[in-house]
Amino acid sequence: MPLNYDLHINFMNILGIESTCDETGIALVKDGKQILSNVVASSVNLHKKYGGVVPEVAAREQVKVIIPVLKETIAQADVSVEEIDAIACAYGPGLIGSLLVGVETAKTLAVVWNKPLIPVNHLIGHIYANWLEGTTDYRLRTTAVDSRQSTVDFPAVALIVSGGHTDLVLMTGHGKFRFLGGTRDDAAGEAFDKVARILDLPYPGGPEIEKLAKNYKLPRPERSRYSLSSLHERTDTPELGSMYSLSRIHPRPKSPRYSASEYNFKQNKFTLPKPMTSGDNFDFSFSGIKTAVFNLSKKFSLSFQDKTEIAYKFQDAVCEVLVKKTHKSASKYHVKSIVVGGGVAANSELRSRMSDPAKNGKLNVFFPEKELSIDNGAMIAVCAYYLSKKVPPLFLKADPSLHF
Ligand code: KG4
Ligand code: ZN
């Protein structure tokens, strides 16, 4: 169901419900920025042994936890039902069983409590997580709090990188989107998850690959290319506070981590493709990198060191493609800001590379707090604040294949 947004119908306290996959997230957000409460229950542990989300299991867990999550959200926010101005819910894209639970709950609450119901596209919700307090402008190294709320200036390009999507979108204002490109095969998060499985790492694979990649010792020439000093110069600014201290992400080594004699020159034995970095389109393709890793796993018996190298190079390839395409679109459309959202936006390497001032000039680069990059109810509530479109509750239908 395409939505025409009634902009500027702003509700004060919005209850946002997210249930598109394996997370059940409900949040109360005030004035489109302040999170009063944000509760997320995840069935991720139940899926670990299968190496990916089992839709039926995810849906059943949604049914089990949605009411306790709702009660906890309202209790934590300490607001009465009368103080809730509207109910928002993600109605797609996602797994139909999971979606139905959130959508039907939202419809019921809207009818019983007599509140407006605002449907939200989950993908657009990921973008709007950048309007919540706690969003960091990586170039200015400031974290938005209260009156210092960061402002995303338009036009902006938005990159959505999640388990199911990799989309690049031009945003000329609130609710004004133009799709520029997307993945032709696997989504970025999906590729992280599949490569993790090949490397015998648990689901979800993104954080595991990131952890493993940190163990990889780059050979000298490649190491110097990444200019550790420039990363460290950007750390420990008072404005950054404790939220996204780059020094935590890239701790300053006390001394060089290895000497030439310690370095195992045989270690650097794998190369992975960086697909679609050139060309005039804004599409992506990640299944080739995944297949290259799969082929390596068949060809070699991979040691821990080998796996660290593959994890590093896989993350490097994915980040390079995402950053290049985003920067290219930003320069083509002369935008003022870059906003990134979705689970893969939690990746520290992606955060620091996307905001590298040498590459993006004067652009402001926004990432939500890490917990707000992955699925949650607050991103649904803030999106509803900016893109209000009331629908009669009984007419709303979940749409698993909803797109931009
Ligand atoms: O947005 P999200 O929570 O759910 C979907 O809408 O799909 O994204 C989940 C995806 C998973 O594929 C997970 O592996 C990936 O985000 N992810 C990461 C990181 N944290 C989560 N990928 C790379 N690095 C991370 N730190
Ligand atoms: Zn998502």
GROMACS .gro file of C-alpha atoms and ligand atoms in nm, residues 122 126 162 375, ligand 2:
model
    5
  122HIS     CA    1   1.079  -0.043   0.818
  126HIS     CA    2   1.621   0.280   0.972
  162SER     CA    3   2.060  -0.439   0.695
  375ASP     CA    4   1.595  -0.315   1.469
  406ZN      ZN    5   1.608  -0.372   0.999
   0.00000   0.00000   0.00000
